[in-house]
Amino acid sequence: NTAHNDNSRGSLIVLEGLDRSGKTSQSNRLVTFLKEKGLSVEFWRFPDRSTSTGQMISAYLANESQLDDRAIHLLFSANRWEKRSLMESKVMSGTSLIIDRYSYSGVAFSAAKGLDVEWCKAPEVGLIAPDLVIYLDISAEKAAERGGYGTERYEQLEFQKKVAEHYRTLYDASWKIVDGGLPVETLEEQIREIALGCILTCQKGKPLSE
Ligand code: DGP
Ligand code: NA
Ligand code: NA
């Protein structure tokens, strides 16, 4: 039984992957599924473009503004920091958050520009650690074939290849790698199982960490 009971906490589940890897649609499918099971769950995404830092990030991504690589890195990080306390209170009060991108994007995308990896990681220290990171693995070439990229700054094949290389170095115990090239429903099924396992473990009292 996965129904939420009063004193159990929710889970922090992050989906990561290259642009066009299918994260957003899989996140939404997962949220719908978990809600139908009666669980308290919300869909979040980073960057959250609705806040003032988010609007600066959005303008940068649309090439409407230019910013120093380190300045934009810190803005992306601040965009996560401004949600930290809400994130903690949601999870501790029993709501699971399914998050489209998090600190791993922060490090992989900025490191792909050539910034020092340890420097990139530093501002993420102290954020809530995800209970589970689902990485949608797809080659940059295959992702690019999916209806093509939009016009945003990072949506370029050579850059995405570098991002993929950096993602690979960030793998840790919280990661589950799934094949982003699978048919949507097959992948959805795999993600459901992985997520439910995580939610159960968290309900049983796995501590939240930073
Ligand atoms: P999305 O809204 O998920 O398409 O993300 C927008 C773009 O920004 C996408 O190319 C990934 C990139 N991105 C997301 N988070 C970060 C971050 O923290 N730092 C950097 N440099 N790029 C990020
Ligand atoms: Na994008
Ligand atoms: Na997306």
mmCIF file of C-alpha atoms and ligand atoms in Angstrom:
data_model
loop_
_atom_site.group_PDB
_atom_site.id
_atom_site.type_symbol
_atom_site.label_atom_id
_atom_site.label_comp_id
_atom_site.label_asym_id
_atom_site.label_seq_id
_atom_site.Cartn_x
_atom_site.Cartn_y
_atom_site.Cartn_z
ATOM 1 C CA ASN A 1 0.000 0.000 0.000
ATOM 2 C CA THR A 2 1.574 3.238 -1.123
ATOM 3 C CA ALA A 3 -1.096 5.583 0.222
ATOM 4 C CA HIS A 4 0.354 8.397 2.242
ATOM 5 C CA ASN A 5 -0.062 8.197 5.990
ATOM 6 C CA ASP A 6 0.134 11.178 8.289
ATOM 7 C CA ASN A 7 3.670 11.077 9.625
ATOM 8 C CA SER A 8 5.595 9.738 6.653
ATOM 9 C CA ARG A 9 7.594 12.050 4.442
ATOM 10 C CA GLY A 10 7.407 12.443 0.696
ATOM 11 C CA SER A 11 10.207 11.848 -1.793
ATOM 12 C CA LEU A 12 12.347 14.137 -3.846
ATOM 13 C CA ILE A 13 12.603 12.578 -7.283
ATOM 14 C CA VAL A 14 14.593 14.309 -10.010
ATOM 15 C CA LEU A 15 14.560 13.573 -13.730
ATOM 16 C CA GLU A 16 17.728 14.519 -15.576
ATOM 17 C CA GLY A 17 18.933 14.253 -19.138
ATOM 18 C CA LEU A 18 19.905 16.153 -22.250
ATOM 19 C CA ASP A 19 17.523 18.573 -23.920
ATOM 20 C CA ARG A 20 14.900 16.527 -25.825
ATOM 21 C CA SER A 21 15.591 13.414 -23.724
ATOM 22 C CA GLY A 22 11.899 13.199 -22.778
ATOM 23 C CA LYS A 23 12.180 14.323 -19.145
ATOM 24 C CA THR A 24 9.332 16.757 -19.180
ATOM 25 C CA SER A 25 6.760 14.406 -20.660
ATOM 26 C CA GLN A 26 7.908 11.498 -18.471
ATOM 27 C CA SER A 27 7.768 13.734 -15.370
ATOM 28 C CA ASN A 28 4.204 14.705 -16.200
ATOM 29 C CA ARG A 29 3.178 11.102 -16.860
ATOM 30 C CA LEU A 30 4.679 10.032 -13.549
ATOM 31 C CA VAL A 31 2.891 12.778 -11.644
ATOM 32 C CA THR A 32 -0.450 11.804 -13.201
ATOM 33 C CA PHE A 33 0.116 8.146 -12.308
ATOM 34 C CA LEU A 34 1.080 8.875 -8.686
ATOM 35 C CA LYS A 35 -1.880 11.215 -8.216
ATOM 36 C CA GLU A 36 -4.210 8.510 -9.520
ATOM 37 C CA LYS A 37 -2.764 6.232 -6.849
ATOM 38 C CA GLY A 38 -3.910 8.755 -4.264
ATOM 39 C CA LEU A 39 -0.459 10.063 -3.403
ATOM 40 C CA SER A 40 0.252 13.685 -2.606
ATOM 41 C CA VAL A 41 2.573 14.781 -5.395
ATOM 42 C CA GLU A 42 3.589 17.922 -7.259
ATOM 43 C CA PHE A 43 5.442 18.574 -10.506
ATOM 44 C CA TRP A 44 8.274 21.083 -10.208
ATOM 45 C CA ARG A 45 10.934 22.176 -12.655
ATOM 46 C CA PHE A 46 14.212 24.061 -12.664
ATOM 47 C CA PRO A 47 14.843 26.622 -13.846
ATOM 48 C CA ASP A 48 11.589 27.912 -12.356
ATOM 49 C CA ARG A 49 11.032 30.721 -14.843
ATOM 50 C CA SER A 50 8.299 32.406 -12.794
ATOM 51 C CA THR A 51 10.560 34.021 -10.196
ATOM 52 C CA SER A 52 12.716 37.112 -10.752
ATOM 53 C CA THR A 53 15.887 35.034 -11.100
ATOM 54 C CA GLY A 54 13.907 32.728 -13.399
ATOM 55 C CA GLN A 55 13.021 35.628 -15.683
ATOM 56 C CA MET A 56 16.687 36.611 -15.966
ATOM 57 C CA ILE A 57 17.562 32.998 -16.769
ATOM 58 C CA SER A 58 14.794 32.775 -19.340
ATOM 59 C CA ALA A 59 16.014 35.931 -21.121
ATOM 60 C CA TYR A 60 19.545 34.519 -21.126
ATOM 61 C CA LEU A 61 18.417 31.192 -22.586
ATOM 62 C CA ALA A 62 16.466 33.033 -25.299
ATOM 63 C CA ASN A 63 19.662 34.964 -26.189
ATOM 64 C CA GLU A 64 17.918 38.196 -25.225
ATOM 65 C CA SER A 65 20.624 38.970 -22.701
ATOM 66 C CA GLN A 66 24.307 38.178 -22.300
ATOM 67 C CA LEU A 67 25.761 37.212 -18.945
ATOM 68 C CA ASP A 68 29.153 36.084 -17.730
ATOM 69 C CA ASP A 69 29.281 32.245 -17.530
ATOM 70 C CA ARG A 70 29.828 32.336 -13.780
ATOM 71 C CA ALA A 71 27.110 34.911 -13.211
ATOM 72 C CA ILE A 72 24.501 32.781 -14.991
ATOM 73 C CA HIS A 73 25.725 29.695 -13.151
ATOM 74 C CA LEU A 74 25.093 31.405 -9.830
ATOM 75 C CA LEU A 75 21.669 32.602 -10.986
ATOM 76 C CA PHE A 76 20.613 29.042 -11.834
ATOM 77 C CA SER A 77 21.825 27.994 -8.399
ATOM 78 C CA ALA A 78 20.014 30.882 -6.681
ATOM 79 C CA ASN A 79 16.867 29.821 -8.533
ATOM 80 C CA ARG A 80 17.125 26.468 -6.709
ATOM 81 C CA TRP A 81 18.074 28.056 -3.394
ATOM 82 C CA GLU A 82 15.017 30.291 -3.358
ATOM 83 C CA LYS A 83 12.868 27.131 -3.396
ATOM 84 C CA ARG A 84 14.839 25.228 -0.780
ATOM 85 C CA SER A 85 12.727 25.899 2.294
ATOM 86 C CA LEU A 86 9.441 25.284 0.451
ATOM 87 C CA MET A 87 10.893 22.071 -0.938
ATOM 88 C CA GLU A 88 11.864 20.861 2.518
ATOM 89 C CA SER A 89 8.508 21.696 4.069
ATOM 90 C CA LYS A 90 6.561 20.019 1.244
ATOM 91 C CA VAL A 91 8.589 16.827 1.478
ATOM 92 C CA MET A 92 8.544 16.709 5.272
ATOM 93 C CA SER A 93 4.776 17.189 5.328
ATOM 94 C CA GLY A 94 4.282 14.176 3.055
ATOM 95 C CA THR A 95 4.223 15.569 -0.477
ATOM 96 C CA SER A 96 6.487 14.006 -3.077
ATOM 97 C CA LEU A 97 8.069 16.322 -5.613
ATOM 98 C CA ILE A 98 8.827 15.180 -9.135
ATOM 99 C CA ILE A 99 11.403 17.647 -10.407
ATOM 100 C CA ASP A 100 12.406 18.236 -14.015
ATOM 101 C CA ARG A 101 16.166 19.090 -13.659
ATOM 102 C CA TYR A 102 18.139 20.028 -10.563
ATOM 103 C CA SER A 103 21.760 20.547 -9.451
ATOM 104 C CA TYR A 104 23.061 17.912 -11.882
ATOM 105 C CA SER A 105 21.940 20.100 -14.786
ATOM 106 C CA GLY A 106 23.579 23.002 -13.019
ATOM 107 C CA VAL A 107 26.959 21.301 -12.991
ATOM 108 C CA ALA A 108 26.769 19.461 -16.328
ATOM 109 C CA PHE A 109 25.708 22.470 -18.419
ATOM 110 C CA SER A 110 28.154 24.942 -16.870
ATOM 111 C CA ALA A 111 31.063 22.473 -16.841
ATOM 112 C CA ALA A 112 30.361 21.839 -20.541
ATOM 113 C CA LYS A 113 31.341 25.481 -21.109
ATOM 114 C CA GLY A 114 34.709 24.740 -19.547
ATOM 115 C CA LEU A 115 34.120 26.002 -16.014
ATOM 116 C CA ASP A 116 35.881 24.084 -13.254
ATOM 117 C CA VAL A 117 33.678 21.231 -12.015
ATOM 118 C CA GLU A 118 34.420 21.749 -8.327
ATOM 119 C CA TRP A 119 33.676 25.457 -8.682
ATOM 120 C CA CYS A 120 30.370 24.531 -10.340
ATOM 121 C CA LYS A 121 29.423 22.170 -7.511
ATOM 122 C CA ALA A 122 30.192 24.568 -4.661
ATOM 123 C CA PRO A 123 27.004 26.692 -4.691
ATOM 124 C CA GLU A 124 24.854 23.526 -4.714
ATOM 125 C CA VAL A 125 26.213 22.380 -1.343
ATOM 126 C CA GLY A 126 23.466 22.575 1.278
ATOM 127 C CA LEU A 127 20.530 22.123 -1.077
ATOM 128 C CA ILE A 128 18.311 19.122 -0.345
ATOM 129 C CA ALA A 129 19.696 15.959 -1.919
ATOM 130 C CA PRO A 130 17.276 14.059 -4.132
ATOM 131 C CA ASP A 131 16.208 10.611 -2.935
ATOM 132 C CA LEU A 132 16.317 9.432 -6.525
ATOM 133 C CA VAL A 133 17.702 10.750 -9.788
ATOM 134 C CA ILE A 134 16.296 9.153 -12.921
ATOM 135 C CA TYR A 135 18.655 9.819 -15.802
ATOM 136 C CA LEU A 136 17.106 9.503 -19.239
ATOM 137 C CA ASP A 137 20.033 8.277 -21.250
ATOM 138 C CA ILE A 138 19.988 9.204 -24.915
ATOM 139 C CA SER A 139 22.781 10.161 -27.289
ATOM 140 C CA ALA A 140 23.008 13.797 -28.285
ATOM 141 C CA GLU A 141 22.556 12.747 -31.920
ATOM 142 C CA LYS A 142 19.371 10.852 -31.206
ATOM 143 C CA ALA A 143 17.988 13.674 -29.075
ATOM 144 C CA ALA A 144 18.682 16.170 -31.850
ATOM 145 C CA GLU A 145 16.693 14.067 -34.329
ATOM 146 C CA ARG A 146 13.563 14.357 -32.207
ATOM 147 C CA GLY A 147 11.809 17.104 -34.087
ATOM 148 C CA GLY A 148 14.938 19.219 -33.902
ATOM 149 C CA TYR A 149 15.911 21.700 -31.279
ATOM 150 C CA GLY A 150 14.271 25.000 -30.543
ATOM 151 C CA THR A 151 16.182 28.227 -30.559
ATOM 152 C CA GLU A 152 17.387 28.237 -26.956
ATOM 153 C CA ARG A 153 21.031 28.826 -26.243
ATOM 154 C CA TYR A 154 22.149 25.309 -25.270
ATOM 155 C CA GLU A 155 20.179 23.380 -27.886
ATOM 156 C CA GLN A 156 23.126 22.553 -30.135
ATOM 157 C CA LEU A 157 24.544 19.144 -30.916
ATOM 158 C CA GLU A 158 28.214 19.764 -30.097
ATOM 159 C CA PHE A 159 27.357 21.422 -26.807
ATOM 160 C CA GLN A 160 24.928 18.664 -25.812
ATOM 161 C CA LYS A 161 27.668 16.069 -26.434
ATOM 162 C CA LYS A 162 29.830 17.854 -23.869
ATOM 163 C CA VAL A 163 26.915 18.035 -21.435
ATOM 164 C CA ALA A 164 26.442 14.257 -21.785
ATOM 165 C CA GLU A 165 30.123 13.677 -20.959
ATOM 166 C CA HIS A 166 29.801 15.730 -17.789
ATOM 167 C CA TYR A 167 26.566 14.067 -16.712
ATOM 168 C CA ARG A 168 28.426 10.748 -16.867
ATOM 169 C CA THR A 169 30.901 11.916 -14.238
ATOM 170 C CA LEU A 170 28.120 12.927 -11.834
ATOM 171 C CA TYR A 171 26.627 9.446 -11.386
ATOM 172 C CA ASP A 172 26.139 8.575 -7.714
ATOM 173 C CA ALA A 173 24.224 6.095 -5.542
ATOM 174 C CA SER A 174 20.952 8.000 -5.961
ATOM 175 C CA TRP A 175 20.993 7.499 -9.756
ATOM 176 C CA LYS A 176 19.006 5.098 -11.851
ATOM 177 C CA ILE A 177 19.840 5.245 -15.541
ATOM 178 C CA VAL A 178 17.033 4.403 -17.939
ATOM 179 C CA ASP A 179 17.129 4.139 -21.719
ATOM 180 C CA GLY A 180 15.654 7.355 -23.092
ATOM 181 C CA GLY A 181 15.361 5.729 -26.508
ATOM 182 C CA LEU A 182 12.709 3.218 -25.400
ATOM 183 C CA PRO A 183 9.102 3.623 -26.525
ATOM 184 C CA VAL A 184 7.336 6.154 -24.304
ATOM 185 C CA GLU A 185 5.006 3.652 -22.584
ATOM 186 C CA THR A 186 7.796 1.148 -21.895
ATOM 187 C CA LEU A 187 9.912 3.839 -20.319
ATOM 188 C CA GLU A 188 6.936 5.183 -18.389
ATOM 189 C CA GLU A 189 6.389 1.735 -16.861
ATOM 190 C CA GLN A 190 10.034 1.454 -15.784
ATOM 191 C CA ILE A 191 9.998 4.921 -14.261
ATOM 192 C CA ARG A 192 6.792 4.144 -12.326
ATOM 193 C CA GLU A 193 8.376 1.109 -10.691
ATOM 194 C CA ILE A 194 11.576 2.884 -9.783
ATOM 195 C CA ALA A 195 9.670 5.865 -8.356
ATOM 196 C CA LEU A 196 7.261 3.744 -6.321
ATOM 197 C CA GLY A 197 10.195 1.871 -4.786
ATOM 198 C CA CYS A 198 11.753 5.155 -3.765
ATOM 199 C CA ILE A 199 8.512 6.525 -2.312
ATOM 200 C CA LEU A 200 8.077 3.404 -0.164
ATOM 201 C CA THR A 201 11.631 3.631 1.154
ATOM 202 C CA CYS A 202 11.131 7.271 2.094
ATOM 203 C CA GLN A 203 7.790 6.530 3.784
ATOM 204 C CA LYS A 204 9.578 3.936 5.893
ATOM 205 C CA GLY A 205 11.775 6.653 7.357
ATOM 206 C CA LYS A 206 14.826 7.107 5.145
ATOM 207 C CA PRO A 207 16.250 10.431 6.332
ATOM 208 C CA LEU A 208 16.315 13.448 4.063
ATOM 209 C CA SER A 209 19.848 14.642 3.410
ATOM 210 C CA GLU A 210 21.668 17.629 1.965
HETATM 211 P P1 DGP B 1 14.523 23.413 -19.673
HETATM 212 O O1 DGP B 1 13.566 24.485 -19.221
HETATM 213 O O2 DGP B 1 14.472 22.155 -18.839
HETATM 214 O O3 DGP B 1 14.494 23.167 -21.169
HETATM 215 O O4 DGP B 1 15.991 24.006 -19.355
HETATM 216 C C1 DGP B 1 16.455 25.118 -20.012
HETATM 217 C C2 DGP B 1 17.899 24.983 -20.434
HETATM 218 O O5 DGP B 1 18.749 25.370 -19.360
HETATM 219 C C3 DGP B 1 18.327 23.590 -20.823
HETATM 220 O O6 DGP B 1 19.158 23.699 -21.980
HETATM 221 C C4 DGP B 1 19.132 23.112 -19.652
HETATM 222 C C5 DGP B 1 19.708 24.360 -19.081
HETATM 223 N N1 DGP B 1 19.880 24.313 -17.615
HETATM 224 C C6 DGP B 1 19.008 23.880 -16.703
HETATM 225 N N2 DGP B 1 19.458 24.059 -15.458
HETATM 226 C C7 DGP B 1 20.679 24.628 -15.605
HETATM 227 C C8 DGP B 1 21.651 25.084 -14.669
HETATM 228 O O7 DGP B 1 21.493 24.997 -13.450
HETATM 229 N N3 DGP B 1 22.771 25.656 -15.191
HETATM 230 C C9 DGP B 1 22.980 25.776 -16.529
HETATM 231 N N4 DGP B 1 24.106 26.355 -16.947
HETATM 232 N N5 DGP B 1 22.071 25.362 -17.435
HETATM 233 C C10 DGP B 1 20.946 24.794 -16.969
HETATM 234 NA NA NA B 2 15.288 23.091 -23.279
HETATM 235 NA NA NA B 3 12.470 19.936 -20.818
#
